[in-house]
C-alpha atoms as a printed R data frame, in Angstrom:
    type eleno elety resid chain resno       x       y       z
1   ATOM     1    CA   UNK     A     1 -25.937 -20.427  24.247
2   ATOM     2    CA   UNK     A     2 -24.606 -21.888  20.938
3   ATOM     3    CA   UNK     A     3 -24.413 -19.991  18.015
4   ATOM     4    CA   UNK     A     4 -27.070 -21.184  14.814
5   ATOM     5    CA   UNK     A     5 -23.930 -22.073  12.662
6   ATOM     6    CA   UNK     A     6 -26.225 -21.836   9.847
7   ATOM     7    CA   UNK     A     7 -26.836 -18.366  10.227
8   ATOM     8    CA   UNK     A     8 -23.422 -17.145  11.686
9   ATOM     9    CA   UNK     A     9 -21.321 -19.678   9.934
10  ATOM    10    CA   UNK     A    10 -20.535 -17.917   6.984
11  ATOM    11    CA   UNK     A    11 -19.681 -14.523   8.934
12  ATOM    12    CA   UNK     A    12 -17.392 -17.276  10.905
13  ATOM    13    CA   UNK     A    13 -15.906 -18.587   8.102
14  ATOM    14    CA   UNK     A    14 -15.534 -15.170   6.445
15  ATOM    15    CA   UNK     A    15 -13.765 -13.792   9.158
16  ATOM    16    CA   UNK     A    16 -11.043 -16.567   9.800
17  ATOM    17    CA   UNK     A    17  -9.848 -16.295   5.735
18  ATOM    18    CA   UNK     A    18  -9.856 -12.234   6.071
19  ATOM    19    CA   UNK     A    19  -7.364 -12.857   9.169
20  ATOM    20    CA   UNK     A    20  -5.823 -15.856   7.289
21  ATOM    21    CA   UNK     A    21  -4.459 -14.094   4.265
22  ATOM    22    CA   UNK     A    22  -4.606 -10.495   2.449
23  ATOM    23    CA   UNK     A    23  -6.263 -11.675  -0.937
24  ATOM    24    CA   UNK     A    24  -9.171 -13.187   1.368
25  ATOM    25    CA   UNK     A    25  -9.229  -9.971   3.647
26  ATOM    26    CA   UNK     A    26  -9.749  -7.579   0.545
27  ATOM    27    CA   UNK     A    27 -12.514 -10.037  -0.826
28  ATOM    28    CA   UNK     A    28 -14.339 -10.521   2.423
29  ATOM    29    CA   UNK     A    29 -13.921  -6.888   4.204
30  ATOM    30    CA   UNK     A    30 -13.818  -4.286   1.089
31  ATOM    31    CA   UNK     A    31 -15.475  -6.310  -1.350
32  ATOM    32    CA   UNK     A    32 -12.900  -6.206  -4.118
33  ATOM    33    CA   UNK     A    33 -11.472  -9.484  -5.746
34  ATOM    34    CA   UNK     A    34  -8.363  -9.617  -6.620
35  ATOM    35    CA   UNK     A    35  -7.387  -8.963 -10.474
36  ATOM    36    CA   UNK     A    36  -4.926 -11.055 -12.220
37  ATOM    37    CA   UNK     A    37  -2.039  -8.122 -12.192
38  ATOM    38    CA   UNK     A    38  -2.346  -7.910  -8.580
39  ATOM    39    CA   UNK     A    39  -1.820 -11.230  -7.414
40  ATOM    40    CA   UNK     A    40   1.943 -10.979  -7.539
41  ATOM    41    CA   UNK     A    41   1.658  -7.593  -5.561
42  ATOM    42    CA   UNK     A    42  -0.931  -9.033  -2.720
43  ATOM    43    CA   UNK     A    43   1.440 -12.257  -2.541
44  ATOM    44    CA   UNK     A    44   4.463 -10.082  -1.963
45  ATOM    45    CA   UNK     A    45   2.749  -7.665   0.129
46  ATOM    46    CA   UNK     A    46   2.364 -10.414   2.449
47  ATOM    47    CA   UNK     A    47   5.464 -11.581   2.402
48  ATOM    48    CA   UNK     A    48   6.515  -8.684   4.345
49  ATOM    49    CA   UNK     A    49   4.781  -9.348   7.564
50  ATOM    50    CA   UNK     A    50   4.077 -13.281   7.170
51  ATOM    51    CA   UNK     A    51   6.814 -15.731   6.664
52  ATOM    52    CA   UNK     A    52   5.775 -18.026   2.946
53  ATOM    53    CA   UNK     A    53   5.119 -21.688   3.656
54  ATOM    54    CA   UNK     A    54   7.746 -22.387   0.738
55  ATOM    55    CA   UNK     A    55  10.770 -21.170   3.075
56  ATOM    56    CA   UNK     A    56  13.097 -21.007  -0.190
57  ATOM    57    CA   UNK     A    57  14.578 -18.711  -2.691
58  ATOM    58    CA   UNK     A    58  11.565 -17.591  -4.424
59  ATOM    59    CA   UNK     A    59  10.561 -14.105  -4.924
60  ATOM    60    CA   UNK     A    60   8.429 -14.352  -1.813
61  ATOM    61    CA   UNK     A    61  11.233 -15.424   0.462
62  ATOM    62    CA   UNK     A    62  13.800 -12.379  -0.287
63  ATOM    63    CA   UNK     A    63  10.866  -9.701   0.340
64  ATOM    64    CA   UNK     A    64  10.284 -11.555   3.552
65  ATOM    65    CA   UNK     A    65  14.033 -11.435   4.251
66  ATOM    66    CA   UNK     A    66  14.773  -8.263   2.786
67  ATOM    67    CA   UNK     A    67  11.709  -6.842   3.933
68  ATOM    68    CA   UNK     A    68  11.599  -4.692   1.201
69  ATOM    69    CA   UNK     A    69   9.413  -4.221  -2.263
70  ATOM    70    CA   UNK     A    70   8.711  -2.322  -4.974
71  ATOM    71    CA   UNK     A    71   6.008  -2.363  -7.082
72  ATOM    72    CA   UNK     A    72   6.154  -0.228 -10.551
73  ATOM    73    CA   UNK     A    73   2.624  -0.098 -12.252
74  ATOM    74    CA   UNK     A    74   0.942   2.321 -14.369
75  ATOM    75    CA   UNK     A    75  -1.255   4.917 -13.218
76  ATOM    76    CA   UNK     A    76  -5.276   3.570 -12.665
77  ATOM    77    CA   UNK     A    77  -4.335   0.063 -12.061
78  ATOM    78    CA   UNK     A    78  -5.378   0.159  -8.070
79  ATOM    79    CA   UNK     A    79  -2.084   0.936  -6.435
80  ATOM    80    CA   UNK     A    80  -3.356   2.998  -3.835
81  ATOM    81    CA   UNK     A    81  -6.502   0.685  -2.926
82  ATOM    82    CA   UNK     A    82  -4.253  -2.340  -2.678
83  ATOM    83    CA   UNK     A    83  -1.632  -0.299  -0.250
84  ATOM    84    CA   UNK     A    84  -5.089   0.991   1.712
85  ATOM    85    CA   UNK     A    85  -6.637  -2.348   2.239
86  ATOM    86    CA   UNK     A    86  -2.350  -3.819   3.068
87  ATOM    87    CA   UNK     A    87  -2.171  -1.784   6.017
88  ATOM    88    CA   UNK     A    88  -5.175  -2.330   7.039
89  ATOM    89    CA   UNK     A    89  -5.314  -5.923   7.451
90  ATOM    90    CA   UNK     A    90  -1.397  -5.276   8.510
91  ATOM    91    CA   UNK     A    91  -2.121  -3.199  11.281
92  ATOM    92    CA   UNK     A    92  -4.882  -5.877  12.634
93  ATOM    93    CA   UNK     A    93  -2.414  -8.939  12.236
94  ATOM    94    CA   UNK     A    94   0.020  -7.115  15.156
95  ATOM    95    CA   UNK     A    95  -1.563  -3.891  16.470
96  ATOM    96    CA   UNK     A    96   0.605  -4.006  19.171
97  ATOM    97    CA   UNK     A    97   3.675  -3.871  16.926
98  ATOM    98    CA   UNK     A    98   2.092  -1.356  14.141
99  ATOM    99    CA   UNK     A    99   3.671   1.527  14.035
100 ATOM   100    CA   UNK     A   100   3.387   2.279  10.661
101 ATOM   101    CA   UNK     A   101   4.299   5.504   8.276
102 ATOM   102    CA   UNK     A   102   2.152   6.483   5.036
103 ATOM   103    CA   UNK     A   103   3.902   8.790   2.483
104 ATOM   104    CA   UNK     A   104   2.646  10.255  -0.619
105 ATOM   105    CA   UNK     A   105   3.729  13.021  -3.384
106 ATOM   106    CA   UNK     A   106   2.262  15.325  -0.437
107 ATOM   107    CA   UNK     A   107   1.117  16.130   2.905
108 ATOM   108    CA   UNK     A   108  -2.875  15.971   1.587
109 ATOM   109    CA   UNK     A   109  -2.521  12.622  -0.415
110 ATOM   110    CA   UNK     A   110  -1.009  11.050   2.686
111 ATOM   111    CA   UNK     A   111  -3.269  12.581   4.957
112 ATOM   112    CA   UNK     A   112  -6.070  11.175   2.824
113 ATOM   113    CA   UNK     A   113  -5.171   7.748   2.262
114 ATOM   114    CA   UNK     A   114  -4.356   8.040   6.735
115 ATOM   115    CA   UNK     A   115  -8.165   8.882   7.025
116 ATOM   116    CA   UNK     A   116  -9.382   5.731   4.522
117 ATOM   117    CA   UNK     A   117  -7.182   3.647   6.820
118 ATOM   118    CA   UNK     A   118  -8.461   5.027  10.070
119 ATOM   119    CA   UNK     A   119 -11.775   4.794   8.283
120 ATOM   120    CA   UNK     A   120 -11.704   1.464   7.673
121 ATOM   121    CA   UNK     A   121 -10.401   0.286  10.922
122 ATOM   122    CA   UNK     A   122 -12.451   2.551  13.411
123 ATOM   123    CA   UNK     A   123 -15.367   4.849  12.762
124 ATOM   124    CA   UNK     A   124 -18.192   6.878  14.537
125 ATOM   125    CA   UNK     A   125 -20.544   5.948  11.481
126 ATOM   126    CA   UNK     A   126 -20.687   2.167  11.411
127 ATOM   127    CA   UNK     A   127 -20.441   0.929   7.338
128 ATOM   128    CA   UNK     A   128 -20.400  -2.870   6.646
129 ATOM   129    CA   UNK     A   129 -16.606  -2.174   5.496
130 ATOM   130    CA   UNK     A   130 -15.759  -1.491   9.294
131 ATOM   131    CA   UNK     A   131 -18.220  -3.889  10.981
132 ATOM   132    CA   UNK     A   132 -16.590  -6.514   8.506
133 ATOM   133    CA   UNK     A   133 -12.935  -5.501   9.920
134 ATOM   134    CA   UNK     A   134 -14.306  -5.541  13.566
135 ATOM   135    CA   UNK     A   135 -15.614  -9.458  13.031
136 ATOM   136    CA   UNK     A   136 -12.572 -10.127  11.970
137 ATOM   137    CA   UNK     A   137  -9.827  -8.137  14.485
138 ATOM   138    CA   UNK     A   138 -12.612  -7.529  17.169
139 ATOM   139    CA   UNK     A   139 -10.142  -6.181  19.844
140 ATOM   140    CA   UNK     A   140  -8.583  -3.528  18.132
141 ATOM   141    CA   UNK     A   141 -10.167   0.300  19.512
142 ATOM   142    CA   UNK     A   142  -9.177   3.422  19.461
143 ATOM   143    CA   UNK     A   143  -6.860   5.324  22.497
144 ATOM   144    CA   UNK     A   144  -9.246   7.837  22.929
145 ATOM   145    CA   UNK     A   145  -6.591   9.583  25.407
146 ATOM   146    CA   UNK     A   146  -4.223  10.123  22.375
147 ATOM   147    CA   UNK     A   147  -4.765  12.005  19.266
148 ATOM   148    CA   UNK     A   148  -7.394  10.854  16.723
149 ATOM   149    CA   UNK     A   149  -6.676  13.178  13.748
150 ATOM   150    CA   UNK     A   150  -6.502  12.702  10.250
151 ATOM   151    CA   UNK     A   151  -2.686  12.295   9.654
152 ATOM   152    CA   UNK     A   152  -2.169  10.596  12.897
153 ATOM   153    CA   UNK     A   153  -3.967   8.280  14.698
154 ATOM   154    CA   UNK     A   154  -3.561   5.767  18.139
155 ATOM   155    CA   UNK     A   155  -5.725   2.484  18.335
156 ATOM   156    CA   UNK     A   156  -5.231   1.224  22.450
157 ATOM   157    CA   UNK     A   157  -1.813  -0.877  22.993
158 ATOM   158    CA   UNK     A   158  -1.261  -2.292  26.297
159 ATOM   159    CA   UNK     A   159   1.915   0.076  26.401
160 ATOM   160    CA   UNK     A   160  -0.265   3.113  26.843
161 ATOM   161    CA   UNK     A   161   3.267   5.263  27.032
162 ATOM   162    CA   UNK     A   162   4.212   4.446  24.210
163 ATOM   163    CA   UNK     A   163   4.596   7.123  22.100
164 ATOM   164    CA   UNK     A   164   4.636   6.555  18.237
165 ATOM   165    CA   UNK     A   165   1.190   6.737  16.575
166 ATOM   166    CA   UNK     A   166  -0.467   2.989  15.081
167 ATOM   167    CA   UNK     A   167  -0.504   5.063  11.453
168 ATOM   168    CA   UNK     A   168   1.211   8.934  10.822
169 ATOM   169    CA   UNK     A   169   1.068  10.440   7.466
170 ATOM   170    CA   UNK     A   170   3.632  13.037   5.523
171 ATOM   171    CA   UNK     A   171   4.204  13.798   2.328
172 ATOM   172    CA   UNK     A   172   7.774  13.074   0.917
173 ATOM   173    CA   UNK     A   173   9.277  16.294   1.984
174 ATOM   174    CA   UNK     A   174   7.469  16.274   5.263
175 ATOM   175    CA   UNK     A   175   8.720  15.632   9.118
176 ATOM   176    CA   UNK     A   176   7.766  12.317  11.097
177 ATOM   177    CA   UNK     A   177  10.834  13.705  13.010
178 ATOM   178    CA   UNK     A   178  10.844  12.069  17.029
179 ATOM   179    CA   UNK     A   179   8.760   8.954  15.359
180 ATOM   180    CA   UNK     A   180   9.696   5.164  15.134
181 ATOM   181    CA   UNK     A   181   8.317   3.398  12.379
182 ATOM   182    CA   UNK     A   182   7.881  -0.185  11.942
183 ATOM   183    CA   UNK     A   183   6.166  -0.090   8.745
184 ATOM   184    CA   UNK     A   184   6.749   2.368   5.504
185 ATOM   185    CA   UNK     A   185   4.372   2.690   2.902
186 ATOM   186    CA   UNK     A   186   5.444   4.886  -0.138
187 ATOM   187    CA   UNK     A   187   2.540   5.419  -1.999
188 ATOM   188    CA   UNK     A   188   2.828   7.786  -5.440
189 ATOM   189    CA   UNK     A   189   5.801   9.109  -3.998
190 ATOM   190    CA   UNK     A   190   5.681  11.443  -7.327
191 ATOM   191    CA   UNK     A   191   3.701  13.295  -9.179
192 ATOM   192    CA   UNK     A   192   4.619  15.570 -11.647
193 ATOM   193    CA   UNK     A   193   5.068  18.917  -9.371
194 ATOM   194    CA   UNK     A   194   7.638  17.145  -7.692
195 ATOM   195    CA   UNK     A   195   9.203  15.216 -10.613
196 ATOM   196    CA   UNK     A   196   9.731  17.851 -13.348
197 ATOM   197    CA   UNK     A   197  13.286  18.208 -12.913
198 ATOM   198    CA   UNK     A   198  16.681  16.486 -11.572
199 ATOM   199    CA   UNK     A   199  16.620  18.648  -8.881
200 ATOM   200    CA   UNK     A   200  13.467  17.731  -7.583
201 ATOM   201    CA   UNK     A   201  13.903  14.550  -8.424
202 ATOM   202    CA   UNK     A   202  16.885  14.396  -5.696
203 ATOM   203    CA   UNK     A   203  15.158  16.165  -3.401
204 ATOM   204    CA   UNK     A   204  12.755  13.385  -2.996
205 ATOM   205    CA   UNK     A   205  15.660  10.633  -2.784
206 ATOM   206    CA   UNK     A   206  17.198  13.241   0.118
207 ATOM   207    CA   UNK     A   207  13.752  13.298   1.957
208 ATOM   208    CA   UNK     A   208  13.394   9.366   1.830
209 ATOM   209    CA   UNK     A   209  17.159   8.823   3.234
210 ATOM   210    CA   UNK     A   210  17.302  11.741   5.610
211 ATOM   211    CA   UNK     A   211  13.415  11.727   6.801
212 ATOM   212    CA   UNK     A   212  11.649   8.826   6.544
213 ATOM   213    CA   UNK     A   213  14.352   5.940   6.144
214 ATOM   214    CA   UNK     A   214  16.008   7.021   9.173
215 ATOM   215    CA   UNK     A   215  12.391   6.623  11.497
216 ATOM   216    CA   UNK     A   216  12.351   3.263  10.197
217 ATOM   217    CA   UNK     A   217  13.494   0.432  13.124
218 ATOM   218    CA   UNK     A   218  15.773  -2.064  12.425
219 ATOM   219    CA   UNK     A   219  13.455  -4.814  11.618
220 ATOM   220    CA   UNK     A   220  11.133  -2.946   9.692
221 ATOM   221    CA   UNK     A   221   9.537  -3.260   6.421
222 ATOM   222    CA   UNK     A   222   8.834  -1.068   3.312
223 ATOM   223    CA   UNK     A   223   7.343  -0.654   0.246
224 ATOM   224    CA   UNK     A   224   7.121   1.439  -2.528
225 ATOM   225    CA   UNK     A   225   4.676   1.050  -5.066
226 ATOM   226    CA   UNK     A   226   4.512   3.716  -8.277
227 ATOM   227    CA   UNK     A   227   4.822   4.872 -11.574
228 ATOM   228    CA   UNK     A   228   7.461   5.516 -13.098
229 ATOM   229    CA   UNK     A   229   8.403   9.088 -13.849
230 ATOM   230    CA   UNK     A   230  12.062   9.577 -14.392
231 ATOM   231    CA   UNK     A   231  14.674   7.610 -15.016
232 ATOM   232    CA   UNK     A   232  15.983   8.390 -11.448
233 ATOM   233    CA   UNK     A   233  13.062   9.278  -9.583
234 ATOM   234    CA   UNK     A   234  12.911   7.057  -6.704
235 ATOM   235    CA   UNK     A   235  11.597   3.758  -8.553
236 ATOM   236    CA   UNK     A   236  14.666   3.985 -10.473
237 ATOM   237    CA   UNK     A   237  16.381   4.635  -6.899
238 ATOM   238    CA   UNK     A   238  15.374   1.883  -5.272
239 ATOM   239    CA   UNK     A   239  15.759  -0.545  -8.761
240 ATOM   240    CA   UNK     A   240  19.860   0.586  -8.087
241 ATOM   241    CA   UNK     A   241  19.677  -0.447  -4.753
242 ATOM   242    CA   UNK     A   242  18.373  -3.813  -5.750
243 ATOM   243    CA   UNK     A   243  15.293  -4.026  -4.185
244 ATOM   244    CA   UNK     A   244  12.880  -7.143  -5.108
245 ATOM   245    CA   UNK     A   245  10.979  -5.678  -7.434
246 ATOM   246    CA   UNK     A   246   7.181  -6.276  -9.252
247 ATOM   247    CA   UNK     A   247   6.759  -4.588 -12.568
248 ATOM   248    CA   UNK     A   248   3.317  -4.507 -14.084
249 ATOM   249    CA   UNK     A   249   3.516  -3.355 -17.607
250 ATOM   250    CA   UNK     A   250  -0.463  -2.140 -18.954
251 ATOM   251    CA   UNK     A   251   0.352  -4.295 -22.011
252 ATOM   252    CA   UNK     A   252   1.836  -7.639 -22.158
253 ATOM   253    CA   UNK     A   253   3.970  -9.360 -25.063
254 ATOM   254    CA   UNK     A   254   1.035  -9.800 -27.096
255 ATOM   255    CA   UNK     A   255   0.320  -6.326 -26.754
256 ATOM   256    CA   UNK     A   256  -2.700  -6.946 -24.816
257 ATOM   257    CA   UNK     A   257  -4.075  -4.951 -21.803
258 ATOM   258    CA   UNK     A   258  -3.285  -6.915 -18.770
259 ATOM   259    CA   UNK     A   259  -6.302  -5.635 -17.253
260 ATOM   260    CA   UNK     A   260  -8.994  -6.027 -19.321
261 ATOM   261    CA   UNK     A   261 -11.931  -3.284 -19.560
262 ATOM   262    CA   UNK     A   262 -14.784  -3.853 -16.717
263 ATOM   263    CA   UNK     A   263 -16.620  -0.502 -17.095
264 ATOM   264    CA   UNK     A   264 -15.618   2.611 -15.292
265 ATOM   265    CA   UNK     A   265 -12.393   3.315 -13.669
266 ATOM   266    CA   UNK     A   266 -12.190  -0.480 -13.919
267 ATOM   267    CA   UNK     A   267  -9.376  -1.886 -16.686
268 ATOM   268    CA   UNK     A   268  -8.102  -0.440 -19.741
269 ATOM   269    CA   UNK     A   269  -9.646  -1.030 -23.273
270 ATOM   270    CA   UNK     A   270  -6.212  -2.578 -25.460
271 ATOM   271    CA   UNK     A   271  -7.240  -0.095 -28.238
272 ATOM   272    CA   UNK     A   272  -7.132   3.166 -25.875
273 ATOM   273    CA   UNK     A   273  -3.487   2.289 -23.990
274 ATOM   274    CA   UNK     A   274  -2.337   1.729 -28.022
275 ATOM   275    CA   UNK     A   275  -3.617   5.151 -28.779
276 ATOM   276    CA   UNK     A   276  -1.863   6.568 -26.117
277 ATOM   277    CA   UNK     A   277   1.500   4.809 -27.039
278 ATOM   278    CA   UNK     A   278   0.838   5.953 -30.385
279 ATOM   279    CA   UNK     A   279   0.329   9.458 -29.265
280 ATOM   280    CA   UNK     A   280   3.162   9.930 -26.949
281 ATOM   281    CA   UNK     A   281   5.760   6.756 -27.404
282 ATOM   282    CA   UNK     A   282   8.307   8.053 -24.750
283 ATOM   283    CA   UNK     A   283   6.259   8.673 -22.186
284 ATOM   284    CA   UNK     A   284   3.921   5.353 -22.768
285 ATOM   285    CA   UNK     A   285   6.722   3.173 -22.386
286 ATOM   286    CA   UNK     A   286   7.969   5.176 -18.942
287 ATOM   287    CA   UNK     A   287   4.474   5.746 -17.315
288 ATOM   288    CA   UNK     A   288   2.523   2.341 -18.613
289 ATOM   289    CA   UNK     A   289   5.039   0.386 -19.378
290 ATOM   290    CA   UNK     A   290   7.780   0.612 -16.447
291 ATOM   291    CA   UNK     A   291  10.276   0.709 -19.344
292 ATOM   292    CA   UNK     A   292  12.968   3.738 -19.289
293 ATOM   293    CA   UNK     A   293  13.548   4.497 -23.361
294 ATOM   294    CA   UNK     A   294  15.922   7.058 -24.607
């Protein structure tokens, strides 16, 4: 029986840009188009799984070939939403491959953003969000034989020894010890608990190179995306390393907010990030700006 393309076209057509690109998959599946300061972060954030069209030196080329990126951006600017919806679509472009690791300031924050993942790809309580990302990577289901938790979670692989989890969570001083990742996502790998002094500053740069760098496989990619805390918390880390790097300052050279006020939790009003640089300079220009000042 043919399908009434007038009725199901649309959910057709929806379905083959969500798998097509990430900018389309955040539109279609989680409702959220992308803002003007994100569409250098959603480009690159492809980059690290699909190879650009362009094939050249461009900014897009040495994530793909470094497979590497950080993203520095001030706090409220959807960091964390963009990384959710990322590995999401990420982990339904190869879920044979996706082995991916999700680290945060702490165990909790990574264990929540696990369960917004898992959420979004699998669910006992269907929401459009997951019926949208089942039209569109309809063969992906869970491995009911392995464990379905909140920090880590199997979907079925055709390997059904295989032992590393599609998603596992930590925080940045937690174990994914016996694990091999193909994927890192460092999400807000500081807050200010574990940012306060130069001590536990280098404690997080330990737990990256002893921990979680060393589950990563060869081939794999990460990505970092945060504010900026320090100057050598682990932004400032992986800026010495030379990673490709996406900074997002709140206000550009015409002192403007680069995301403009849409109501709430949405943007930033140019006269409230002033009144906060106003208020406290120093920490304006570090936190909102990406900019270390003496």
């Amino acid at each position: 029986m043919a399908l009434d393309i007038e009725e199901y076209g649309p959910l057709i057509r929806g379905a083959a840009g969500a798998r097509a690109g990430l900018a389309g998959y955040m539109s279609w599946v989680h409702g959220w188009e992308v803002r003007g300061h994100q569409r250098s972060w959603v480009e690159a954030l492809e980059a690290l799984i699909r190879k650009p069209e362009c094939d050249d030196d461009c900014f897009r080329c040495r994530v793909h070939r470094e497979k590497r990126l950080l993203i520095v951006a001030p706090p409220g600017f959807g960091k964390t939403d963009t990384l959710i919806e990322f590995v999401s679509w990420a982990i339904g472009q190869d879920p044979e491959a996706a082995a991916f690791g999700f680290f945060s300031y702490n165990d909790n924050i990574a264990t929540e953003r696990s369960m917004s993942v898992r959420d979004v790809v699998w669910s006992g309580e269907p929401t459009e969000q997951n019926e949208r990302y089942f039209l569109v990577f309809p063969h992906l289901k869970p491995a009911r034989d392995r464990p379905w938790s909140q920090e880590r979670w199997f979907l079925r692989r055709k390997d059904k020894g295989r032992k590393d989890p599609t998603l596992v969570a930590a925080g940045m001083t937690g174990s994914v010890n016996a694990r091999r990742i193909t994927g890192m996502v460092l999400d807000d790998p500081h807050n200010w608990e574990n940012s306060r002094t130069d001590y536990m500053r280098m404690q997080v740069r330990a737990s990256y190179n002893t921990t979680a760098r060393s589950r990563l496989t060869a081939d794999g990619w990460q990505v970092c995306i945060t504010t900026r805390w320090a100057e050598n918390d682990l932004g400032g880390y992986f800026m010495e390393l030379g990673w490709p790097t996406l900074r997002t300052p709140a206000l550009d050279e015409n002192g403007e907010s680069v995301w403009p006020y849409e109501g709430p939790n949405l943007g930033y009003r140019t006269a409230d990030l002033v009144k906060l640089r106003d208020e406290d300079p120093r920490s304006f220009m570090l936190m909102y700006q990406g900019s270390v000042v003496a």
